[in-house]
Coordinates of C-alpha atoms (C1' of nucleotides) in Angstrom, one line a residue:
Chain A
M6 CA 102.7 93.7 76.3
R7 CA 104.0 90.7 78.3
F8 CA 102.8 90.8 82.1
T9 CA 106.3 90.1 83.2
R10 CA 107.5 93.4 81.6
M11 CA 104.9 95.6 83.2
V12 CA 105.9 98.3 85.6
S13 CA 102.7 98.2 87.7
R14 CA 101.4 95.2 89.9
T15 CA 98.1 94.3 90.9
L16 CA 97.1 94.5 94.7
R17 CA 95.9 91.7 96.5
F18 CA 93.5 93.4 98.7
D19 CA 91.5 96.7 98.6
P20 CA 93.5 99.7 99.4
P21 CA 91.9 101.0 102.5
E22 CA 91.7 104.7 101.6
A23 CA 89.8 104.2 98.6
E24 CA 86.2 104.4 99.0
T25 CA 84.7 104.9 95.7
A26 CA 84.6 101.8 93.3
S27 CA 86.8 103.6 90.5
H28 CA 89.1 104.7 93.1
R29 CA 89.6 101.4 94.7
L30 CA 89.7 99.5 91.4
M31 CA 92.5 101.9 89.5
L32 CA 94.5 101.7 92.7
R33 CA 94.3 97.9 93.0
A34 CA 94.6 97.1 89.1
G35 CA 97.7 99.2 89.2
L36 CA 96.4 102.1 87.0
M37 CA 97.8 104.8 89.0
Q38 CA 99.6 105.8 92.1
Q39 CA 99.0 108.8 94.1
V40 CA 101.7 111.5 94.5
A41 CA 100.0 114.1 96.6
A42 CA 96.4 114.9 97.6
G43 CA 94.7 115.0 94.3
V44 CA 97.8 114.5 92.2
Y45 CA 98.4 111.3 90.4
S46 CA 101.0 109.5 88.2
Y47 CA 99.4 107.8 85.5
L48 CA 100.8 104.2 85.0
P49 CA 101.0 102.6 81.3
L50 CA 97.7 100.9 81.7
A51 CA 95.8 104.2 82.6
L52 CA 97.7 106.1 80.0
R53 CA 96.6 103.7 77.2
S54 CA 93.0 104.0 78.2
L55 CA 93.4 107.7 78.5
R56 CA 94.9 108.0 75.1
K57 CA 91.9 105.9 73.7
I58 CA 89.4 108.3 75.2
E59 CA 91.4 111.3 74.0
G60 CA 91.3 109.6 70.5
I61 CA 87.5 109.4 70.7
I62 CA 87.4 113.0 71.6
R63 CA 89.6 114.2 68.9
E64 CA 87.5 112.1 66.4
E65 CA 84.3 113.6 67.7
M66 CA 85.8 117.4 68.0
D67 CA 87.2 117.1 64.5
A68 CA 84.0 115.8 63.0
A69 CA 82.1 118.8 64.5
G70 CA 84.5 121.1 62.6
G71 CA 87.0 121.5 65.6
Q72 CA 90.7 122.3 65.2
E73 CA 93.2 121.2 67.7
L74 CA 95.9 123.7 69.2
M75 CA 97.8 123.9 72.6
L76 CA 97.9 126.7 75.1
P77 CA 100.3 127.2 77.6
A78 CA 99.4 126.0 81.4
L79 CA 102.0 128.6 82.8
Q80 CA 100.4 132.0 82.2
P81 CA 101.0 135.7 83.6
L82 CA 98.8 136.3 86.6
E83 CA 97.9 139.8 84.9
L84 CA 95.9 138.1 82.2
W85 CA 93.5 137.0 85.2
E86 CA 93.5 140.3 86.7
Q87 CA 92.3 141.8 83.3
T88 CA 89.0 139.6 83.4
G89 CA 88.5 139.8 87.1
R90 CA 88.8 136.1 87.4
R91 CA 91.7 136.2 89.9
A92 CA 89.3 136.9 92.5
A93 CA 86.6 134.8 91.2
F94 CA 89.0 131.8 91.3
G95 CA 90.7 133.0 94.5
D96 CA 92.5 130.3 96.4
N97 CA 91.6 127.7 93.6
L98 CA 94.2 129.6 91.3
F99 CA 97.7 128.3 91.6
A100 CA 99.6 131.5 91.8
L101 CA 103.4 131.5 91.9
Q102 CA 106.4 134.1 90.9
D103 CA 109.1 133.4 88.4
R104 CA 112.8 134.4 89.1
R105 CA 112.2 137.9 88.5
G106 CA 109.3 138.2 90.9
R107 CA 106.7 138.3 88.3
P108 CA 103.4 136.9 89.4
M109 CA 102.3 133.9 87.3
A110 CA 99.4 131.4 87.5
L111 CA 99.0 127.6 86.5
A112 CA 95.9 127.8 84.4
P113 CA 92.7 126.4 85.7
T114 CA 91.0 126.9 82.5
H115 CA 91.7 128.9 79.1
E116 CA 89.3 131.5 78.1
E117 CA 91.8 134.5 78.7
V118 CA 94.5 133.0 76.4
I119 CA 92.4 131.6 73.7
T120 CA 90.3 134.8 73.4
N121 CA 93.7 136.8 73.0
V122 CA 94.6 134.2 70.1
V123 CA 91.4 134.8 68.4
K124 CA 91.6 138.6 69.0
S125 CA 94.8 138.8 67.1
N126 CA 93.7 136.4 64.3
V127 CA 90.0 137.4 63.5
Q128 CA 89.0 140.6 62.1
S129 CA 86.1 140.0 60.0
Y130 CA 82.8 138.2 60.3
R131 CA 84.4 136.1 57.2
D132 CA 86.8 134.4 59.7
L133 CA 83.7 133.3 61.8
P134 CA 82.6 130.8 63.0
L135 CA 85.6 129.0 64.7
L136 CA 85.8 125.9 66.9
L137 CA 89.1 125.6 68.7
Y138 CA 90.0 122.8 71.2
Q139 CA 93.0 121.3 73.2
I140 CA 93.6 118.5 75.6
Q141 CA 95.8 119.9 78.1
T142 CA 96.7 119.9 81.6
K143 CA 94.7 122.2 84.3
F144 CA 95.6 123.1 87.7
R145 CA 93.0 123.9 90.4
D146 CA 93.9 123.9 94.0
E147 CA 90.7 122.3 95.0
P148 CA 89.9 122.9 98.8
R149 CA 89.3 119.0 99.0
P150 CA 90.2 116.6 96.4
R151 CA 88.6 113.2 96.7
A152 CA 87.6 109.9 95.2
G153 CA 90.5 109.2 93.1
L154 CA 90.2 110.8 89.7
I155 CA 86.7 112.0 90.4
R156 CA 88.2 115.3 91.8
V157 CA 91.9 116.1 91.6
R158 CA 94.1 119.4 91.6
E159 CA 96.0 118.5 88.2
F160 CA 94.0 116.9 85.4
D161 CA 93.8 116.7 81.6
M162 CA 90.8 118.4 80.1
K163 CA 89.5 118.7 76.8
D164 CA 88.3 122.2 76.6
A165 CA 86.8 123.4 73.4
Y166 CA 85.8 127.4 72.6
S167 CA 83.5 128.5 69.8
F168 CA 83.8 132.0 68.4
N169 CA 80.5 133.1 66.7
A170 CA 79.1 136.3 65.0
D171 CA 75.7 136.1 66.6
D172 CA 73.7 134.3 69.1
A173 CA 72.1 132.1 66.1
S174 CA 75.3 131.2 65.0
L175 CA 76.4 130.4 68.8
D176 CA 73.3 128.1 69.0
E177 CA 74.5 126.0 66.2
S178 CA 78.0 125.5 67.7
Y179 CA 76.4 124.8 70.8
Q180 CA 73.9 122.1 69.5
A181 CA 77.0 120.6 67.5
M182 CA 79.0 120.3 70.6
A183 CA 76.1 118.7 72.7
Q184 CA 75.9 116.2 69.7
A185 CA 79.4 115.5 69.9
Y186 CA 79.4 115.0 73.7
R187 CA 76.5 112.6 73.4
N188 CA 78.6 110.7 70.7
I189 CA 81.7 110.8 73.0
F190 CA 80.1 109.6 76.1
R191 CA 78.2 106.8 74.3
R192 CA 81.3 105.3 72.7
C193 CA 83.0 105.4 76.3
G194 CA 80.1 103.3 77.5
L195 CA 78.4 106.0 79.5
P196 CA 74.6 106.6 79.8
V197 CA 74.8 110.3 80.9
L198 CA 72.0 112.7 81.6
M199 CA 72.2 116.1 79.8
A200 CA 71.2 118.6 82.5
E201 CA 70.4 122.3 82.5
A202 CA 73.2 123.8 84.8
D203 CA 74.0 127.1 86.4
S204 CA 76.2 129.2 84.3
G205 CA 78.0 131.0 87.1
A206 CA 78.7 134.5 87.9
I207 CA 79.9 135.3 84.4
G208 CA 76.7 134.8 82.9
G209 CA 75.7 133.6 79.7
K210 CA 72.3 132.3 78.8
D211 CA 72.6 128.7 78.4
S212 CA 74.6 125.9 80.2
H213 CA 74.4 122.2 80.2
E214 CA 76.2 119.5 82.2
F215 CA 76.6 115.8 81.3
L216 CA 76.2 113.8 84.3
L217 CA 76.7 110.0 84.9
P218 CA 74.2 108.7 87.3
T219 CA 76.0 107.2 90.4
D220 CA 75.4 107.2 94.0
T221 CA 79.1 108.4 94.6
G222 CA 78.5 111.4 92.6
E223 CA 78.9 114.7 93.9
D224 CA 75.9 116.4 92.0
T225 CA 72.3 116.3 92.5
V226 CA 70.3 116.2 89.4
I227 CA 66.5 116.8 89.4
T228 CA 64.6 114.8 86.9
C229 CA 60.9 115.0 85.9
P230 CA 59.9 111.4 85.0
N231 CA 57.0 112.7 83.0
C232 CA 58.2 115.5 80.7
R233 CA 62.0 114.7 81.0
Y234 CA 62.9 117.9 82.5
T235 CA 66.6 117.4 83.7
A236 CA 68.5 120.0 85.8
N237 CA 71.2 120.3 88.1
A238 CA 70.0 120.9 91.6
E239 CA 71.9 124.2 91.6
K240 CA 69.8 125.4 88.7
A241 CA 66.6 123.5 89.0
E242 CA 63.4 125.2 89.5
S243 CA 60.0 123.9 91.0
V244 CA 56.6 124.7 91.7
V245 CA 56.3 125.3 95.6
P246 CA 52.7 124.5 96.7
R247 CA 50.9 127.4 98.3
Y248 CA 50.6 127.4 102.0
G249 CA 46.9 128.1 103.2
G250 CA 44.2 130.1 101.6
D251 CA 44.1 133.0 103.9
T252 CA 44.2 136.3 102.3
G253 CA 46.7 138.0 104.3
D254 CA 44.5 140.2 106.5
A255 CA 45.5 138.9 109.8
P256 CA 47.1 141.5 112.0
L257 CA 50.8 141.5 113.1
R258 CA 50.8 140.1 116.6
E259 CA 53.7 139.2 119.1
V260 CA 53.8 136.0 120.7
A261 CA 56.1 134.7 123.6
T262 CA 58.2 131.9 122.4
P263 CA 60.6 131.2 125.1
G264 CA 63.5 129.1 124.0
V265 CA 62.4 128.5 120.6
K266 CA 65.3 129.0 118.0
T267 CA 64.6 126.7 115.2
I268 CA 61.9 126.5 112.4
A269 CA 61.2 123.0 113.6
A270 CA 60.7 124.0 117.2
L271 CA 58.8 127.1 116.2
A272 CA 56.3 125.2 114.2
E273 CA 55.7 122.7 117.0
F274 CA 55.4 125.3 119.6
L275 CA 52.9 127.1 117.9
G276 CA 51.2 124.2 116.2
V277 CA 51.6 125.5 112.4
P278 CA 53.3 123.6 109.7
E279 CA 56.9 124.6 108.7
A280 CA 55.4 126.1 105.5
G281 CA 53.5 128.7 107.6
T282 CA 56.7 130.3 108.8
L283 CA 59.4 132.2 107.3
K284 CA 63.0 131.5 107.8
A285 CA 65.6 134.1 108.2
V286 CA 69.3 133.2 107.1
F287 CA 72.3 135.2 107.4
Y288 CA 75.3 135.2 104.8
M289 CA 78.5 137.1 104.2
A290 CA 78.6 138.0 100.6
D291 CA 82.1 139.3 99.8
G292 CA 82.5 140.5 103.4
E293 CA 79.0 142.3 103.5
P294 CA 76.3 140.9 105.6
V295 CA 73.0 139.8 103.7
F296 CA 69.8 139.0 105.3
V297 CA 67.8 136.0 103.4
T298 CA 64.4 135.1 103.9
I299 CA 62.6 131.9 102.5
R300 CA 59.5 130.1 103.6
G301 CA 60.3 127.8 106.6
D302 CA 59.8 124.3 104.8
L303 CA 62.5 125.5 102.0
E304 CA 66.1 125.6 102.0
V305 CA 68.3 128.2 100.4
N306 CA 70.3 127.2 97.1
E307 CA 73.6 129.1 97.7
V308 CA 74.5 129.1 94.2
K309 CA 71.1 130.8 93.1
L310 CA 71.9 133.2 95.9
K311 CA 75.4 133.8 94.9
N312 CA 74.2 134.6 91.1
A313 CA 71.5 136.9 92.6
L314 CA 74.1 138.8 94.7
H315 CA 76.9 138.9 91.9
C316 CA 79.4 138.2 94.5
D317 CA 82.6 136.1 94.6
E318 CA 82.6 134.6 98.1
L319 CA 79.4 133.5 99.9
R320 CA 79.4 132.0 103.2
F321 CA 77.2 131.6 106.3
A322 CA 77.8 134.5 108.7
E323 CA 79.3 133.7 111.9
D324 CA 77.7 134.4 115.3
G325 CA 79.7 137.6 116.0
E326 CA 78.9 139.1 112.5
V327 CA 75.0 138.3 113.0
Q328 CA 75.2 140.3 116.3
A329 CA 77.3 142.8 115.0
A330 CA 74.6 143.4 112.1
G331 CA 72.1 143.8 115.3
L332 CA 70.2 140.9 114.5
V333 CA 68.8 138.3 116.8
A334 CA 69.5 134.8 115.6
G335 CA 66.5 132.5 116.3
S336 CA 64.2 135.3 116.3
A337 CA 65.0 137.4 113.3
S338 CA 62.8 138.7 110.4
A339 CA 62.9 141.4 107.9
V340 CA 60.1 143.1 109.6
G341 CA 61.6 146.5 110.6
I342 CA 65.1 145.6 109.7
S343 CA 66.9 148.3 107.6
G344 CA 70.4 149.0 106.8
I345 CA 71.2 145.6 105.5
R346 CA 70.9 144.0 102.1
K347 CA 67.7 141.9 102.0
V348 CA 67.1 139.2 99.7
A349 CA 63.7 136.8 99.7
D350 CA 62.6 133.8 97.7
P351 CA 59.1 134.2 95.9
S352 CA 57.9 131.5 98.3
I353 CA 57.3 134.4 100.8
E354 CA 54.4 135.3 98.4
S355 CA 53.2 131.6 98.3
G356 CA 51.0 131.9 101.4
A357 CA 49.9 134.4 104.0
N358 CA 49.8 135.3 107.6
F359 CA 53.1 133.6 108.2
V360 CA 54.8 133.4 111.6
V361 CA 58.5 135.3 111.5
G362 CA 60.7 136.4 114.1
A363 CA 60.0 139.7 116.2
N364 CA 63.6 140.5 116.2
K365 CA 63.7 140.5 120.0
P366 CA 64.6 137.3 122.0
D367 CA 62.1 134.7 122.6
T368 CA 59.3 136.6 120.7
H369 CA 57.7 135.9 117.4
L370 CA 55.1 137.5 115.3
T371 CA 52.1 136.1 113.6
G372 CA 50.1 137.2 110.8
A373 CA 53.0 138.5 108.6
N374 CA 52.7 139.3 104.9
Y375 CA 54.6 140.5 102.2
P376 CA 54.9 143.2 101.0
R377 CA 52.5 144.8 103.7
D378 CA 54.8 144.3 106.7
F379 CA 58.4 144.2 105.1
Q380 CA 60.2 145.0 101.9
V381 CA 63.2 143.3 100.5
D382 CA 65.9 144.5 97.8
I383 CA 65.8 141.5 95.9
L384 CA 63.1 139.1 95.2
T385 CA 64.1 136.0 93.1
D386 CA 64.1 132.4 93.1
I387 CA 66.8 131.3 95.7
A388 CA 65.3 127.9 96.7
L389 CA 66.8 124.5 96.6
V390 CA 64.6 122.1 94.9
Q391 CA 63.6 119.0 97.0
P392 CA 62.3 115.6 95.6
G393 CA 58.7 115.8 95.6
Q394 CA 58.2 119.1 94.6
L395 CA 56.3 119.8 91.4
C396 CA 57.9 120.3 87.7
V397 CA 57.5 124.0 86.4
R398 CA 56.8 122.5 82.9
C399 CA 54.4 119.6 83.6
G400 CA 53.3 119.8 87.3
H401 CA 54.4 116.1 87.9
G402 CA 56.5 115.3 91.0
L403 CA 60.2 115.5 90.7
E404 CA 63.0 113.3 91.4
A405 CA 66.3 113.4 92.6
T406 CA 69.4 111.4 91.7
R407 CA 73.4 111.7 92.6
G408 CA 75.6 112.1 89.6
V409 CA 79.2 112.7 88.5
E410 CA 79.7 115.7 86.2
V411 CA 81.9 114.5 83.3
G412 CA 81.2 117.3 80.9
H413 CA 80.0 121.0 80.8
I414 CA 78.9 123.1 78.0
F415 CA 78.3 127.1 78.4
K416 CA 77.1 129.8 76.2
L417 CA 79.5 132.6 77.3
G418 CA 78.3 135.4 75.2
T419 CA 80.4 138.3 75.0
F420 CA 82.1 138.6 78.6
F421 CA 85.5 137.5 77.6
S422 CA 85.6 139.4 73.9
E423 CA 84.4 142.6 75.5
T424 CA 86.7 142.5 78.4
L425 CA 89.8 141.7 76.2
G426 CA 88.7 143.5 73.1
A427 CA 88.2 140.7 70.7
T428 CA 86.0 142.2 68.2
Y429 CA 85.2 141.5 64.4
L430 CA 83.7 143.7 61.5
D431 CA 80.4 142.8 60.3
A432 CA 79.1 143.2 56.9
E433 CA 77.8 146.5 57.4
G434 CA 81.3 147.6 58.9
R435 CA 80.1 147.5 62.5
N436 CA 82.8 146.6 65.1
L437 CA 81.1 143.9 67.3
P438 CA 82.2 141.7 70.2
I439 CA 82.6 138.0 69.2
T440 CA 80.1 135.6 70.8
M441 CA 81.6 132.8 72.5
G442 CA 81.0 129.3 74.1
C443 CA 83.0 127.0 75.8
Y444 CA 83.0 123.2 76.2
G445 CA 84.9 121.0 78.9
I446 CA 85.5 117.3 79.2
G447 CA 87.7 115.9 82.2
V448 CA 89.5 113.0 80.6
G449 CA 90.7 111.4 83.7
R450 CA 87.2 112.0 85.4
L451 CA 85.9 110.2 82.4
L452 CA 88.1 107.2 82.8
A453 CA 87.1 107.2 86.3
A454 CA 83.1 107.5 85.7
A455 CA 83.4 104.8 82.9
I456 CA 85.0 102.5 85.7
E457 CA 82.5 103.5 88.2
Q458 CA 79.7 102.5 85.7
N459 CA 81.6 99.5 84.2
H460 CA 82.6 97.1 87.2
D461 CA 81.5 94.1 89.3
E462 CA 82.7 92.5 92.4
R463 CA 85.9 90.9 90.8
G464 CA 87.0 94.2 89.1
I465 CA 86.9 96.5 86.2
V466 CA 84.8 95.6 82.9
F467 CA 86.3 97.9 80.4
P468 CA 84.2 99.1 77.5
H469 CA 86.0 97.7 74.4
P470 CA 86.7 101.3 73.0
I471 CA 88.5 102.5 75.9
A472 CA 90.2 99.4 77.2
P473 CA 93.9 99.5 77.5
Y474 CA 94.2 96.4 75.6
Q475 CA 91.6 94.4 73.8
A476 CA 92.8 90.8 74.7
H477 CA 94.0 89.3 77.9
L478 CA 96.0 86.1 76.9
V479 CA 96.6 83.5 79.9
G480 CA 99.0 81.1 79.8
L481 CA 98.6 78.4 82.4
N482 CA 101.5 76.2 83.5
L483 CA 104.2 77.7 81.2
S484 CA 106.9 75.8 82.7
N485 CA 105.6 73.2 80.5
A486 CA 107.6 73.9 77.3
E487 CA 105.0 72.8 74.8
V488 CA 102.4 75.2 76.4
A489 CA 104.7 78.1 76.5
E490 CA 105.4 77.6 73.0
A491 CA 101.8 77.5 72.1
A492 CA 101.0 80.5 74.1
D493 CA 104.2 82.4 72.7
A494 CA 102.8 81.5 69.2
L495 CA 99.3 82.8 70.0
Y496 CA 100.7 86.0 71.2
G497 CA 102.5 86.3 68.1
Q498 CA 99.6 85.9 66.0
L499 CA 97.3 88.2 68.2
N500 CA 100.2 91.0 67.7
A501 CA 100.4 90.2 63.8
A502 CA 96.5 90.8 63.5
G503 CA 96.8 94.0 65.2
I504 CA 95.1 92.9 68.3
E505 CA 96.2 94.7 71.3
T506 CA 97.2 92.1 73.8
L507 CA 98.4 91.8 77.3
Y508 CA 100.1 88.2 77.7
D509 CA 100.2 86.8 81.3
D510 CA 103.6 85.1 80.5
R511 CA 104.3 84.7 84.4
P512 CA 105.7 81.2 84.4
D513 CA 105.0 80.0 88.1
Q514 CA 101.8 81.9 89.2
A515 CA 98.7 79.7 89.9
A516 CA 95.9 79.7 87.7
G517 CA 93.6 81.4 90.3
V518 CA 96.1 84.3 90.6
K519 CA 96.0 84.9 86.7
F520 CA 92.4 84.5 86.5
N521 CA 91.7 86.9 89.4
D522 CA 94.1 89.4 87.9
A523 CA 92.6 89.1 84.5
D524 CA 89.0 89.8 86.1
L525 CA 90.6 92.7 87.9
L526 CA 92.1 94.5 85.2
G527 CA 88.7 93.8 83.0
L528 CA 90.1 93.7 79.4
P529 CA 87.2 92.9 77.0
V530 CA 88.3 89.4 75.9
R531 CA 90.2 86.8 77.8
L532 CA 92.2 83.9 76.0
V533 CA 93.4 80.6 77.9
V534 CA 96.1 78.5 76.7
S535 CA 96.7 75.5 78.9
P536 CA 97.9 71.9 79.0
R537 CA 94.2 70.9 79.1
N538 CA 93.2 73.1 76.1
L539 CA 96.3 72.2 74.3
R540 CA 95.5 68.6 74.4
D541 CA 92.1 69.5 72.4
G542 CA 94.1 71.8 70.1
V543 CA 91.9 74.9 71.2
V544 CA 92.1 78.1 73.1
E545 CA 89.4 79.2 75.6
V546 CA 87.7 82.5 74.7
K547 CA 85.6 84.5 77.4
G548 CA 84.2 88.0 77.1
R549 CA 84.9 89.8 80.4
A550 CA 81.3 89.9 81.2
D551 CA 80.4 86.5 80.0
E552 CA 79.2 83.8 82.1
A553 CA 81.1 81.0 80.5
A554 CA 83.9 80.7 78.1
V555 CA 83.7 79.0 74.6
T556 CA 86.7 77.3 72.8
A557 CA 88.1 78.0 69.4
P558 CA 90.9 76.0 67.4
L559 CA 94.2 77.2 68.5
G560 CA 95.1 78.7 65.2
E561 CA 92.1 80.8 65.0
G562 CA 92.5 82.8 68.2
A563 CA 92.8 86.3 66.5
E564 CA 89.4 85.7 64.7
A565 CA 87.9 84.5 67.9
V566 CA 88.8 87.7 69.5
R567 CA 87.4 89.8 66.7
A568 CA 84.2 87.9 66.7
R569 CA 83.9 88.2 70.4
L570 CA 84.5 92.0 70.4
A571 CA 82.1 92.4 67.5
G572 CA 79.4 90.6 69.6
G573 CA 79.4 93.2 72.4
G574 CA 79.1 92.3 75.8
Chain B
rC7 C1' 88.6 126.7 106.5
rG8 C1' 85.5 123.7 110.3
rG9 C1' 84.7 118.6 112.5
rG10 C1' 86.6 113.3 112.4
rG11 C1' 90.7 110.0 111.8
rU12 C1' 95.9 108.0 110.2
rG13 C1' 101.3 108.3 109.9
rU14 C1' 106.1 101.9 111.8
rA15 C1' 109.6 97.3 105.7
rG16 C1' 107.2 97.8 98.5
rC17 C1' 101.5 97.1 100.4
rG18 C1' 98.2 95.9 104.6
rC19 C1' 98.9 96.1 110.0
rA20 C1' 100.4 94.7 115.5
rG21 C1' 103.4 96.9 118.9
rU22 C1' 100.9 101.9 126.3
rG23 C1' 108.7 103.6 128.8
rG24 C1' 113.3 98.6 129.0
rC25 C1' 117.9 98.0 125.3
rU26 C1' 118.8 92.8 118.8
rA27 C1' 110.9 96.4 116.4
rG28 C1' 107.3 92.1 115.0
rC29 C1' 103.2 89.6 111.8
rG30 C1' 100.9 88.8 106.8
rC31 C1' 101.2 89.5 101.8
rG32 C1' 104.8 90.7 98.1
rC33 C1' 110.3 90.3 96.9
rU34 C1' 115.2 86.7 96.2
rA35 C1' 117.3 81.5 96.0
rC36 C1' 116.5 76.3 95.7
rG37 C1' 112.8 72.2 95.7
rU38 C1' 107.9 70.2 95.4
rU39 C1' 103.0 71.7 93.0
rC40 C1' 100.1 73.4 88.8
rG41 C1' 92.4 75.5 86.1
rG42 C1' 89.9 80.3 90.5
rG43 C1' 94.6 84.0 95.1
rA44 C1' 99.6 76.5 96.6
rC45 C1' 103.5 74.6 99.9
rG46 C1' 108.6 73.8 102.3
rU47 C1' 113.4 75.6 103.5
rA48 C1' 116.8 79.6 103.5
rG49 C1' 117.3 84.9 102.8
rA50 C1' 117.1 90.4 101.6
rG51 C1' 114.4 94.4 103.3
rG52 C1' 113.2 99.9 109.0
rC53 C1' 116.5 107.6 110.3
rC54 C1' 108.9 103.9 113.7
rG55 C1' 106.4 111.4 109.2
rG56 C1' 109.5 115.6 110.9
rU57 C1' 111.5 119.1 114.9
rG58 C1' 112.2 120.1 119.7
rG59 C1' 111.6 118.5 124.8
rU60 C1' 111.1 114.9 129.4
rU61 C1' 114.0 110.4 131.0
rC62 C1' 119.4 106.5 132.9
rG63 C1' 116.4 104.8 128.6
rA64 C1' 111.1 107.0 123.7
rA65 C1' 107.9 103.9 117.9
rU66 C1' 105.7 104.3 122.9
rC67 C1' 105.1 110.3 127.0
rC68 C1' 104.7 116.2 126.0
rA69 C1' 104.8 120.4 122.6
rC70 C1' 105.1 122.0 117.8
rU71 C1' 104.9 121.0 112.9
rC72 C1' 104.1 118.3 108.2
rA73 C1' 101.7 115.0 105.2
rC74 C1' 97.5 112.0 103.7
rC75 C1' 92.2 110.1 104.4
rC76 C1' 86.9 110.8 105.4
rC77 C1' 82.5 114.4 106.5
rG78 C1' 80.7 119.9 105.0
rA79 C1' 81.4 125.1 101.4
rC80 C1' 84.2 124.4 94.9
rC81 C1' 83.9 122.0 89.5
rA82 C1' 85.8 118.7 84.4

RNA sequence: CGGGGUGUAGCGCAGUGGCUAGCGCGCUACGUUCGGGACGUAGAGGCCGGUGGUUCGAAUCCACUCACCCCGACCA
């Protein structure tokens, strides 16, 4: 490709709206252009890279026994109502009407449609297992798109679905997918963490996320440096150190706490640690108020809470809703409260004689103990893991890192097959629901993550397998006919040798401009033809990440590129 | 949806009521330069986000509205 024929141009300065590295570099290098919030045009350079990523994904999916197909993005809304996911997705689902007023949706994912495909094609255990996948555009009306391709509303996703007769078979498919994912990310130059993840309201036993560690990531990963336990903070569990050695036989006693509203203020006022108090938090779950109790030094994990409540929408209650429920914000506790759903974290048992609200203004109680003084409807882990808490497996201190989720695999179980009636006959003639798994990779996000991981202060440093071109041929001083001739000839040789080459054939740009653009675009190998090199009969060869260039005989440019690519770096 | 911010040339920005709206980059032409973002000369390029108001006069003041960015609740 000749530089002078490219539609895109590089930006001389960083675009001010882009804060994360991949976003900034992709705009600046002319890889993409924004059309609307979370909607981008992919220019040729980006598309070439995306196609390479897709190629890697296809190879690995096919190697794992996958079959590629293509499902529609436009779907009847009815399909989403059948499984109840119209409500689950809520405003994130792009809904529209066709010309006859029929409700339609732009699909955010494809479990419903693929389950119907399998339902009408699979009757027997002999037809299983199946692994089907596609690379296709998804639509999600995200509340807040951000950071370039990290979070967008229209994006290409590789989504795969496995269909198995039983859990043992599902495990095999799941493991095969996990391995395929590891291969894909390694080939894209990404050192990902595989973390235990929340599987969502639909359930299913296992779920893992593949996260690229980076400060600009949206997720928090909890890791144990000792036993390698790795989990998304949404899912992670920890051991909460017990508070105090008391036996819990202290009597309940009221204390006046004028003006004390927060846990921090309460702890200070009474001279007890925050772990010696119980915190009350109020949520609205699908419109119903919920009373949540957790030890004072811990935070509520809303994902865990949502799963415990089996609700679609969960949010903090507003002041008016708290009052309407007859609760006293700042001095509330579950003691003596009824007529509202009560959820508590097991940490309320990891101590005794707690300080809690008295459910009247400016008053608290000391000596509160569960279950002696109050009861709850649901007692389950709803705590957010914090670094420094202890690993549930080995007791070592946990650490937290930020990461971008680039892939996610789920064991779905039989939710969709049961809801939509996808069954098979087993060897004994029984009609059983097919067991499913699903596996997603965001292709554009993977590119963004790769750039996030592989760049320096000068620009992108593309990993070879996903670079738009392998070689960047720079011709300096091309108004000199001899140099132009030599550069053109080398370009021809590279093409003939099958090396994808971007040829900076701009006749009148200064060397600095060309070098800076080459660094910005970050193609793996740079070749320089110039009057100086021509005099010596050589071409300069430099890997993007190399400190210095080496020279090769002018006629051996293609071999030099191959050698440099094989050398890594 | 809550909080903060921005809309003026392809891009980045300046312009606090006065008539022909400016600067840098980029772009076009010619000339000079030529190994890390060169220089000169001459040009092209604007419904100042939109609508409605105030005013003799609005990019500038007021109201409404739309869009985009950043911070929090969603996910590949």
